[in-house]
Tab-separated table of C-alpha atoms and ligand atoms in Angstrom:
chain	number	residue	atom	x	y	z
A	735	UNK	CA	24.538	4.045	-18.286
A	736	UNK	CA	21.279	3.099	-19.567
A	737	UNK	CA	19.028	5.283	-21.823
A	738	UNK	CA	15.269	4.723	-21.555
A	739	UNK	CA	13.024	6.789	-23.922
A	740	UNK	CA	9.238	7.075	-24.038
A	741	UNK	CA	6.468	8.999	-25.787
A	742	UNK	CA	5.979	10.698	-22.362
A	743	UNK	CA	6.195	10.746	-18.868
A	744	UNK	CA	3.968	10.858	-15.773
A	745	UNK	CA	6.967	11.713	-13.079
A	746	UNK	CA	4.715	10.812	-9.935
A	747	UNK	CA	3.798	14.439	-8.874
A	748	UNK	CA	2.916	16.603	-12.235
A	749	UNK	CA	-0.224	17.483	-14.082
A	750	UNK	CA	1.535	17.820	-17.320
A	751	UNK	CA	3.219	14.696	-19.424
A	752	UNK	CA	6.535	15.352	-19.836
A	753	UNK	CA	6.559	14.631	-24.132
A	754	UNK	CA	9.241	12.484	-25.414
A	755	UNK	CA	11.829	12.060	-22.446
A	756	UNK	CA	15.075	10.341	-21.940
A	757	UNK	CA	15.419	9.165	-18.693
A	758	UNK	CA	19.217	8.304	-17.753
A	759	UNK	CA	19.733	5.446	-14.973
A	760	UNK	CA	22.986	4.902	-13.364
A	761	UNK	CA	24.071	2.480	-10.472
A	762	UNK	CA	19.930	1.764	-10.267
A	763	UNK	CA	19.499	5.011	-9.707
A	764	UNK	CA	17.592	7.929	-11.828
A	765	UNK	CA	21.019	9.742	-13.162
A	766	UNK	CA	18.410	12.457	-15.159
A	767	UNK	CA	15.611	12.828	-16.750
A	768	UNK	CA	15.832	14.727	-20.206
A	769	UNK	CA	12.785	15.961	-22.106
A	770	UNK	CA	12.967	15.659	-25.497
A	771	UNK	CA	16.432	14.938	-26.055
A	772	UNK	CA	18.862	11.773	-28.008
A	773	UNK	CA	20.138	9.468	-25.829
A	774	UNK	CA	23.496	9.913	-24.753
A	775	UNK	CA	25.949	8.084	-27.032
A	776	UNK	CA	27.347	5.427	-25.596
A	777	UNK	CA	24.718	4.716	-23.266
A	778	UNK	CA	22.697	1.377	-23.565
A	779	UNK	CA	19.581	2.611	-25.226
A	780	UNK	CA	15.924	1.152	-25.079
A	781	UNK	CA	13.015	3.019	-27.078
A	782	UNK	CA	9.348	2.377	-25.468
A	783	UNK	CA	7.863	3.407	-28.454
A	784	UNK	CA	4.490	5.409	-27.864
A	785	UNK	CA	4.636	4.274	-23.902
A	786	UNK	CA	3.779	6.463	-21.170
A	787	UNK	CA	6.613	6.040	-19.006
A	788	UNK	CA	5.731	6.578	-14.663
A	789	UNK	CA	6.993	5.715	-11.227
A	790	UNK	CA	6.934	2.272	-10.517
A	791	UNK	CA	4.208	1.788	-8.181
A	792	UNK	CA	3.859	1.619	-4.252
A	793	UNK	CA	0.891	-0.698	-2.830
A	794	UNK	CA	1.227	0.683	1.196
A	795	UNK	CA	-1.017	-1.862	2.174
A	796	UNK	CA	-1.170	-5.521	1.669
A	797	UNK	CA	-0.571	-8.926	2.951
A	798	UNK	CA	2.167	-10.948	1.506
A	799	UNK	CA	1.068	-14.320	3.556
A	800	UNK	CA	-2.734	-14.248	2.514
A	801	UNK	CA	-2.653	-16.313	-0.571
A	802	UNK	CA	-6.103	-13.949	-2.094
A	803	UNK	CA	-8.227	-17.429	-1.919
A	804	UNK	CA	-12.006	-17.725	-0.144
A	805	UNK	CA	-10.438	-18.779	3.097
A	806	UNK	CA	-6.933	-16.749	3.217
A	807	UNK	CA	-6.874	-17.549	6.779
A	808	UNK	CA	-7.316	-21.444	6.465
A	809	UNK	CA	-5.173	-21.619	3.949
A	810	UNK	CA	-2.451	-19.916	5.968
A	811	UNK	CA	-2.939	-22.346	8.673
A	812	UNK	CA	-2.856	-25.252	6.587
A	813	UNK	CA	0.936	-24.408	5.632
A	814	UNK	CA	4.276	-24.192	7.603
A	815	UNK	CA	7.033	-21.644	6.919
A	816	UNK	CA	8.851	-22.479	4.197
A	817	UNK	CA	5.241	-23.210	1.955
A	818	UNK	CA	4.049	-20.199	2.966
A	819	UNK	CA	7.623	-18.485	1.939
A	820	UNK	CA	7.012	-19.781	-1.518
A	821	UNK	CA	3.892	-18.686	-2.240
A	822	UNK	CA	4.557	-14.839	-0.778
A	823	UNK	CA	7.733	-15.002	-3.183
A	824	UNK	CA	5.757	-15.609	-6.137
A	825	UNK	CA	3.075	-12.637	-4.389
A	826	UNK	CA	5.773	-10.800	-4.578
A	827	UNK	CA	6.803	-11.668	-7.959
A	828	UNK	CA	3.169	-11.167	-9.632
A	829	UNK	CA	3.272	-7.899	-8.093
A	830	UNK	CA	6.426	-6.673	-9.637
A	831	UNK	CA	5.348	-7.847	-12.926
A	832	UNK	CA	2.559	-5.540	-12.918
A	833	UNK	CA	4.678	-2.464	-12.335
A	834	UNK	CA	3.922	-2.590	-8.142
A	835	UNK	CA	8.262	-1.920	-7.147
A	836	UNK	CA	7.128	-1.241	-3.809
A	837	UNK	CA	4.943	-3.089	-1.071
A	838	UNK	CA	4.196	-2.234	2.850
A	839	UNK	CA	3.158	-5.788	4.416
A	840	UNK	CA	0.780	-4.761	7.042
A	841	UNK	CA	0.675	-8.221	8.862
A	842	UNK	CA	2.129	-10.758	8.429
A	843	UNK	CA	3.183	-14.336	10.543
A	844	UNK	CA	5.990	-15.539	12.254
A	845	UNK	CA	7.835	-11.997	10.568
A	846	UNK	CA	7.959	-13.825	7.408
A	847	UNK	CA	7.769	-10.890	5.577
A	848	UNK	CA	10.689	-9.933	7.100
A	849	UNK	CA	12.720	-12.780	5.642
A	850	UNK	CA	11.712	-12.055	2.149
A	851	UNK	CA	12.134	-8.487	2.277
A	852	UNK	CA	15.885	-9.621	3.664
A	853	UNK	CA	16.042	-11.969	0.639
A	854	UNK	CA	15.078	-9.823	-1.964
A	855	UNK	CA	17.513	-7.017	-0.931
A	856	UNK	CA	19.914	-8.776	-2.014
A	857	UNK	CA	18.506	-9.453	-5.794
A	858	UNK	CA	16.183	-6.509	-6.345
A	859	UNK	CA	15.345	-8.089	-9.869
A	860	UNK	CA	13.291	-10.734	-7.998
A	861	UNK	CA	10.789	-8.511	-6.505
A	862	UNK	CA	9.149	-5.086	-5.070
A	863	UNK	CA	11.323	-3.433	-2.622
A	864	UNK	CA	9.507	-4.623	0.827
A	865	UNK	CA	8.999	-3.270	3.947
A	866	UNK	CA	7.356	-5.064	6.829
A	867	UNK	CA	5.320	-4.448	9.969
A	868	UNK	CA	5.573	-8.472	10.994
A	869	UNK	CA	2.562	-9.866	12.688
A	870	UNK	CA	-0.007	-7.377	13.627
A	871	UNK	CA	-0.507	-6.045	17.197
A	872	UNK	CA	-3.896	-6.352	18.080
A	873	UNK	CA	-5.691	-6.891	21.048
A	874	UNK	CA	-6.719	-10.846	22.891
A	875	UNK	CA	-8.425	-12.478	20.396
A	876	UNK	CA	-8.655	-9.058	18.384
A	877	UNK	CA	-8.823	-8.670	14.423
A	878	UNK	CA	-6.010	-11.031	13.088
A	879	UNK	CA	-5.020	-12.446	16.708
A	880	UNK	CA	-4.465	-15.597	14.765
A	881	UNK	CA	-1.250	-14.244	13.020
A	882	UNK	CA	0.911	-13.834	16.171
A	883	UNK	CA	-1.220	-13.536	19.537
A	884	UNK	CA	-2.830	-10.977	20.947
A	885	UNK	CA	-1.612	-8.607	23.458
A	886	UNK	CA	-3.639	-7.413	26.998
A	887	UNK	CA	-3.841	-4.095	27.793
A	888	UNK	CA	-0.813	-2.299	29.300
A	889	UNK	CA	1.724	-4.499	27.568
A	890	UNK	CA	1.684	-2.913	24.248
A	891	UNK	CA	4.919	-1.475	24.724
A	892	UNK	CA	6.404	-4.502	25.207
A	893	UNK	CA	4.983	-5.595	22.166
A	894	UNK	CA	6.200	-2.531	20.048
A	895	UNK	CA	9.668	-3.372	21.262
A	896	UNK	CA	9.545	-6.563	20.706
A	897	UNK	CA	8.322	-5.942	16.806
A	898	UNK	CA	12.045	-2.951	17.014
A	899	UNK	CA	14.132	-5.701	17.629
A	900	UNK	CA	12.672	-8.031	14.954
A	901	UNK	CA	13.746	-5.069	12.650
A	902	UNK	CA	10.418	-4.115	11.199
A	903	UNK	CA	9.752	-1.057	9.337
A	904	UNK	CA	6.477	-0.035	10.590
A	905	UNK	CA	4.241	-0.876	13.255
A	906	UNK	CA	0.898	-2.168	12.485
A	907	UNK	CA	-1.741	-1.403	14.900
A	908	UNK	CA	-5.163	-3.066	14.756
A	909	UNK	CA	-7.640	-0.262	16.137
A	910	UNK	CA	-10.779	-1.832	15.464
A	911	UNK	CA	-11.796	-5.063	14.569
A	912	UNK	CA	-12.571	-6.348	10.654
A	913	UNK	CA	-14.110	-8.283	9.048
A	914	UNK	CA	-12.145	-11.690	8.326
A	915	UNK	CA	-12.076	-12.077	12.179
A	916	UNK	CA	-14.766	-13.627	13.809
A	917	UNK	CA	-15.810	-11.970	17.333
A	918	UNK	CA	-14.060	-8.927	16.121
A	919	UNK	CA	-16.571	-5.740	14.246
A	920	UNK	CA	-15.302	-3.178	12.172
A	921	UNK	CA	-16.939	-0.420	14.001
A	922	UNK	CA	-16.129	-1.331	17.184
A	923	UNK	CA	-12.764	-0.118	18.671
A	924	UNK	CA	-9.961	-1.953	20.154
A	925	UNK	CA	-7.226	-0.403	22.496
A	926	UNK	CA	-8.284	2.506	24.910
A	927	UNK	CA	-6.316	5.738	23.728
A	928	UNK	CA	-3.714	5.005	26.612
A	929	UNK	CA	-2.710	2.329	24.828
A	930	UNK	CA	-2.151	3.186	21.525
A	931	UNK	CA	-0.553	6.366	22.667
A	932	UNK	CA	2.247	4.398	24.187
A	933	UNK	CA	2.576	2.527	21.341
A	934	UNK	CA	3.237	5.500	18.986
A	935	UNK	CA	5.307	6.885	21.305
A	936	UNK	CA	7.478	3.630	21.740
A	937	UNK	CA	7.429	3.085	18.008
A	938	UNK	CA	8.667	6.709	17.000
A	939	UNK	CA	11.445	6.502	20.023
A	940	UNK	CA	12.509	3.147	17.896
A	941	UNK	CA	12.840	5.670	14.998
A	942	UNK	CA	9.609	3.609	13.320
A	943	UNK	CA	6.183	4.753	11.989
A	944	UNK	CA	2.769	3.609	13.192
A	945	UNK	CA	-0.388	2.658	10.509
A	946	UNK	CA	-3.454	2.177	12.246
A	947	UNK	CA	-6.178	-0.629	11.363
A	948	UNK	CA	-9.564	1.603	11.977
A	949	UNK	CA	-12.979	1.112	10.426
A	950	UNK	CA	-15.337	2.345	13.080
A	951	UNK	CA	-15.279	5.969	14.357
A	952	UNK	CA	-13.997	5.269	17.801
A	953	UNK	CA	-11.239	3.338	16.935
A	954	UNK	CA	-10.446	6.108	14.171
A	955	UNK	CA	-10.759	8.913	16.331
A	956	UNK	CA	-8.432	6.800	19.133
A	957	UNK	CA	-6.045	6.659	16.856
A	958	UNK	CA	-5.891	10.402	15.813
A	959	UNK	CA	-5.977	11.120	19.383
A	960	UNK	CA	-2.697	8.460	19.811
A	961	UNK	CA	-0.973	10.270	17.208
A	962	UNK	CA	-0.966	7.465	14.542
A	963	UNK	CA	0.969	8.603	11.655
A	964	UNK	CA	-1.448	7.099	8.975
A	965	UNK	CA	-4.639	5.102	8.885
A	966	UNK	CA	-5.913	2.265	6.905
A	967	UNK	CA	-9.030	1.926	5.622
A	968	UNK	CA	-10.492	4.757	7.317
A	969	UNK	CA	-13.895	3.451	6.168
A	970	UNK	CA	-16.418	5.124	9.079
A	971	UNK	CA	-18.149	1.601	8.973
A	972	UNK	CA	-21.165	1.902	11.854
A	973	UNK	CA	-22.863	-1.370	12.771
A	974	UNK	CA	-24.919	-0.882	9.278
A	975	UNK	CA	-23.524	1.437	7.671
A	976	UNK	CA	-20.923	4.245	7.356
A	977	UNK	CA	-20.617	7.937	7.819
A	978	UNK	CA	-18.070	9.959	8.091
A	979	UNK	CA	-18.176	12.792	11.800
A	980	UNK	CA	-17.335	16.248	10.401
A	981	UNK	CA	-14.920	17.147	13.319
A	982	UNK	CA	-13.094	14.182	12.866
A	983	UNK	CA	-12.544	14.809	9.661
A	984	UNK	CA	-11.278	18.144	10.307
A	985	UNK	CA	-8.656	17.058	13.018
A	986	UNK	CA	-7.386	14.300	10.455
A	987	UNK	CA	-7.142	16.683	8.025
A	988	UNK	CA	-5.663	19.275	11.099
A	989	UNK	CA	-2.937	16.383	11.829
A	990	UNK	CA	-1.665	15.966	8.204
A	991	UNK	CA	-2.589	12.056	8.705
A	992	UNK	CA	-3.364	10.162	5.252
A	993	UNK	CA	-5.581	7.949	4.894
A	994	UNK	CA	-5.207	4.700	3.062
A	995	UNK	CA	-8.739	3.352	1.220
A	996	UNK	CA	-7.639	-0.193	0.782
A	997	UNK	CA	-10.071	0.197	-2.513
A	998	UNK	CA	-7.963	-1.175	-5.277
A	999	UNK	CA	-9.350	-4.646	-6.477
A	1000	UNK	CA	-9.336	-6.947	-9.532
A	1001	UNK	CA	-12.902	-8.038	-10.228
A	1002	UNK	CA	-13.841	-12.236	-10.381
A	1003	UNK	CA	-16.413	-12.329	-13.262
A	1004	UNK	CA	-19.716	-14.020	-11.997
A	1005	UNK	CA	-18.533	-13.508	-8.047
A	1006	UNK	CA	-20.162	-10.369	-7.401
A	1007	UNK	CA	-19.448	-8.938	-3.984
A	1008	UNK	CA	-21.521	-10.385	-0.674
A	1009	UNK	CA	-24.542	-8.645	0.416
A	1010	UNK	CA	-23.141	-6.436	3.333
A	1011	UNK	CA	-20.184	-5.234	0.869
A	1012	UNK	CA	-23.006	-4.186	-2.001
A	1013	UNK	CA	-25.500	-2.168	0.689
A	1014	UNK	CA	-21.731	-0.372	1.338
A	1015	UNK	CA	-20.607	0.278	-1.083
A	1016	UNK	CA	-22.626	3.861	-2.089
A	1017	UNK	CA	-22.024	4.455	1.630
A	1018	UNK	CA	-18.151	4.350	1.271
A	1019	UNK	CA	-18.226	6.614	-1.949
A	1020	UNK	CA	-19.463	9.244	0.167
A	1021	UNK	CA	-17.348	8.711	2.856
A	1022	UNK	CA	-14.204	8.942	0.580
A	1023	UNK	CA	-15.541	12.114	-1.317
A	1024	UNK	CA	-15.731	14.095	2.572
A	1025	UNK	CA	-12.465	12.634	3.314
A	1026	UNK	CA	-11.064	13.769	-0.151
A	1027	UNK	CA	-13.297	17.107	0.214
A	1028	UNK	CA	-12.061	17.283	3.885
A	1029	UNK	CA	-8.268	17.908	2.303
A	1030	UNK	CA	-6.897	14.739	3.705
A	1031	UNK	CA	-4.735	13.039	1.828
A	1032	UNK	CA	-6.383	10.017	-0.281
A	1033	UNK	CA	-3.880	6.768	-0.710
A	1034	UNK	CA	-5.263	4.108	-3.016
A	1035	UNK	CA	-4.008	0.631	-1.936
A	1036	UNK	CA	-5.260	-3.194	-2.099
A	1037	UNK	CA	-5.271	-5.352	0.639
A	1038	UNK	CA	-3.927	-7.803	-1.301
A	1039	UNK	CA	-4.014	-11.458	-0.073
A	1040	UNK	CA	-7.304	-11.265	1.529
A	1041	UNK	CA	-9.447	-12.575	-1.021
A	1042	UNK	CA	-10.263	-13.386	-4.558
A	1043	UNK	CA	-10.983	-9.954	-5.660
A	1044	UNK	CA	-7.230	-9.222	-4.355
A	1045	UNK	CA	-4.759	-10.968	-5.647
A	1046	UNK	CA	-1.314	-9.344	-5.267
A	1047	UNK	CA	-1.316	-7.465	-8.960
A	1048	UNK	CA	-4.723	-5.354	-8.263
A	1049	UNK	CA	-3.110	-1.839	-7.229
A	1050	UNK	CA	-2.744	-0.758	-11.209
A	1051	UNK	CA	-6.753	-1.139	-11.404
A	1052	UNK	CA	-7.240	1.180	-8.029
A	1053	UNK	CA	-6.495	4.466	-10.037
A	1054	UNK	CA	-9.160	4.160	-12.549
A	1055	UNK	CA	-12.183	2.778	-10.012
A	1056	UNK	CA	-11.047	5.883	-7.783
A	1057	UNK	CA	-11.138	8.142	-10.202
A	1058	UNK	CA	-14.629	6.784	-11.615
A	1059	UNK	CA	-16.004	6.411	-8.129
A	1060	UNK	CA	-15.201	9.481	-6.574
A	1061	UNK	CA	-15.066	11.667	-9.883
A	1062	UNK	CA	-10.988	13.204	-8.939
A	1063	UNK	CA	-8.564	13.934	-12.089
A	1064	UNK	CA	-6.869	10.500	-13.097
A	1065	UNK	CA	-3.574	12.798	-12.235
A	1066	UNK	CA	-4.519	13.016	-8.773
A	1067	UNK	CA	-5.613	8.952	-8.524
A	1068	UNK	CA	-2.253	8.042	-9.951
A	1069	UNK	CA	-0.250	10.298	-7.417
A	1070	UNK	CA	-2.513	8.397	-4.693
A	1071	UNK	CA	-0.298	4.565	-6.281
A	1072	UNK	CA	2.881	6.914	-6.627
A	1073	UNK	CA	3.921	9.806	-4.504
A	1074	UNK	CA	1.750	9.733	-2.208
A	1075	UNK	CA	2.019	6.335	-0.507
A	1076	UNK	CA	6.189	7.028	-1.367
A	1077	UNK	CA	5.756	9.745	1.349
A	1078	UNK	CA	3.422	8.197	3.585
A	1079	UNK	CA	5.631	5.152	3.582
A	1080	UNK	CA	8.597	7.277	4.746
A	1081	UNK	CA	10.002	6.865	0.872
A	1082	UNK	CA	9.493	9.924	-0.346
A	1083	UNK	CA	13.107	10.600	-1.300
A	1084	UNK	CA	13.463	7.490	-3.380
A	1085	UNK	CA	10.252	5.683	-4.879
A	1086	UNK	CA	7.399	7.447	-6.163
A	1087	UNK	CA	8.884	9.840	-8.220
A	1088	UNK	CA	10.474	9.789	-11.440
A	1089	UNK	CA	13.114	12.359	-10.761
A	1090	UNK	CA	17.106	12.245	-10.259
A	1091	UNK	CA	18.392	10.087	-7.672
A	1092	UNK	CA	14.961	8.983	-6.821
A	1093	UNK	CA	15.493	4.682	-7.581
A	1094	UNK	CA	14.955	4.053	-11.301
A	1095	UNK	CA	11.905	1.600	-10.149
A	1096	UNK	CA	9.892	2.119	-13.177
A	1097	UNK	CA	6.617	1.317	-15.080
A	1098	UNK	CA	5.909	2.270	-18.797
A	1099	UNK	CA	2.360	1.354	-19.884
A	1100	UNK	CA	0.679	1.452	-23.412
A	1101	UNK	CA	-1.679	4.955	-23.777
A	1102	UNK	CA	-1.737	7.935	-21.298
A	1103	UNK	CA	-2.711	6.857	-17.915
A	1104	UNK	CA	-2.882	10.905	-17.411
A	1105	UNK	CA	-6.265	10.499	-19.536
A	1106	UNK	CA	-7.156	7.300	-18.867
A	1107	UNK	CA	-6.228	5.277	-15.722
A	1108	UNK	CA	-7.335	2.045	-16.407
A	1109	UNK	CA	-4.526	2.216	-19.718
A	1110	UNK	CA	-2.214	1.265	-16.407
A	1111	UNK	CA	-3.088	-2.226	-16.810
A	1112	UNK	CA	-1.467	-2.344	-20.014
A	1113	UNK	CA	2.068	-2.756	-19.159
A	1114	UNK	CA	4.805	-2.513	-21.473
A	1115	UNK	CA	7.694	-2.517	-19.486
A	1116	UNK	CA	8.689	-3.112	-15.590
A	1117	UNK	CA	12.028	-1.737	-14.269
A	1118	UNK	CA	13.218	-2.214	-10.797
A	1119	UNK	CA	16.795	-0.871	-9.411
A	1120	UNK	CA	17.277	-0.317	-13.520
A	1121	UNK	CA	17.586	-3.878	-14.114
A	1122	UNK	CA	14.011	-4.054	-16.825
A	1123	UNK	CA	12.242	-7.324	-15.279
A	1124	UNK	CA	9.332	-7.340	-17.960
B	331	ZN	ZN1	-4.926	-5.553	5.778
């Protein structure tokens, strides 16, 4: 038994700090979690000292095989298997060091993520607990058709199947196009509704959950209509700007369906973002702050890999620049890294929470995050199955 004790607690879903608590982990699990009290004799003890003790946290969305350069996808090209199997192990290694104890890769190639996520179960110390949607399904020469093919209409099915029997955890579904892939636009939609629908319904008859790429309206409201169980990004993006419908919102909101901003991101001094992100950026405040207002739940995730602003340890700075940017309680940005995405990711009995027998994946941080976000940069202490890893 091992006794961990810290000045106090954020437990993943609660307003108030629990002050001084003991939190008892047994067999990797949370055993209990004691406010106030001594340790247990006999118990292995470790005092945090004045550390704010929290959920280890869940990044739902980011990309394992994108090494966070200027050309991600070049890079990825450049470099067979095994290299690229190196460098998501240490990905996955940065991010656990910063308190991240679970990732969702949203795209991956070859099912790579797969492997590590197979690797790492069997050493938990090494990394975040991973699950995997493998390479992406997109459309012919759709948005990140370079990480495993695309696939013509009426054989997404097949595809979904295909991605079961690989194992995967999720199904990825690229809705619209993005921005890394040339030919493709964010605001314009890929997949008719037919499509996606049987993909959902495939997935869910595989037992698995769908997370839908969508930028532009159409390919957002396609994927509401599909029955997607969450969407990424969710940005509104027009061909020049963005702006969120009303009615969609309210249907989003209607089907319970989170949305993931993919807004968490570690800033490169004297890089400041290109032109088209800058004119956005005002654009996507609002749209968050309807979605937020519109009472759909807000996840705050990274994107990781995709460039220099995302290297695979940014999630701890998302709370902060949500809470700035769209003005919400620092509580509520720091259930949007923790609970929230637990649930989302179809983990909300075992990450996300600090709570008994929820997995004592932990975090402890110098400060009161519950005040101040950005103190969850400041990392004191990293545990993951209850083995401490930092
Ligand atoms: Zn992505």
């Amino acid at each position: 038994m091992l006794a961990i004790r810290a000045a106090r607690l954020f437990d993943g879903d609660g307003a108030d700090p629990v002050e001084r608590p003991v939190v008892l982990v047994e067999g990797g699990r949370i055993a209990a979690v004691l406010p106030g009290a001594e340790p247990p004799s006999g118990a292995e003890f470790v005092d945090l000292g004045d550390a704010t003790m929290l959920p280890g946290l869940v990044d739902s969305h980011l990309h394992l095989a994108f090494d966070a350069s200027a050309d991600p996808v070049g890079s990825l090209a450049a470099r067979d298997d095994d290299e690229v199997l190196a460098t998501m192990r240490s990905a996955a290694r940065l991010a656990l060091s910063a308190g991240i104890t679970t990732v969702r890769d949203l795209g991956d190639r070859g099912y790579l993520a797969l492997k590590l996520r197979d690797e790492l179960a069997g050493d938990p110390a090494a990394g975040p607990q991973i699950l995997a949607a493998g390479p992406p399904i997109t459309t012919v020469r759709g948005h990140c058709w370079f990480l495993g093919g695309g696939t013509p209409p009426g054989e997404i099915r097949a595809a979904v199947r295909e991605h079961a029997s690989r194992g995967v955890d999720v199904i990825k579904l690229m809705a619209t196009g993005g921005e890394m892939t040339e030919g493709t636009a964010s605001h314009v939609a890929q997949f008719d509704v037919a499509d996606l629908r049987a993909a959902v319904d495939e997935a869910h008859r595989h037992g698995l959950p769908v997370t839908a790429h969508a930028h532009g309206r159409d390919g957002i409201a396609n994927a509401v209509a599909a029955g997607v169980d969450m969407i990424e990004h969710g940005t509104f993006m027009t061909a020049d700007g963005a702006a969120t419908e009303p009615a969609l919102l309210e249907s989003i909101a209607a089907a319970g369906i989170p949305i993931g901003a993919t807004v968490a991101h570690t800033p490169v001094p004297g890089a400041p973002p290109p032109p088209r992100v800058a004119m956005m950026i005002p654009l996507l405040i609002a749209v968050f702050r309807n979605v937020r207002a519109a009472g759909i739940p807000l996840i705050c995730s990274t994107d990781a890999g995709i460039g220099p602003m995302s290297p695979h340890d940014s999630l701890p700075r998302g709370p902060a620049q949500l809470s700035g940017l769209l003005g919400i309680p620092p509580v509520e940005a720091l259930r949007a890294v923790t609970s929230l995405p637990a649930r989302a990711c179809g983990l909300g009995d075992t990450k996300g929470r600090v709570a008994p027998g929820y997995d004592a994946d932990l975090l402890a941080v110098a400060g009161d995050p519950l005040t101040d976000p950005a103190a969850l940069t400041t990392v004191s202490a990293v545990f993951r199955a209850g083995v401490r890893v930092r």
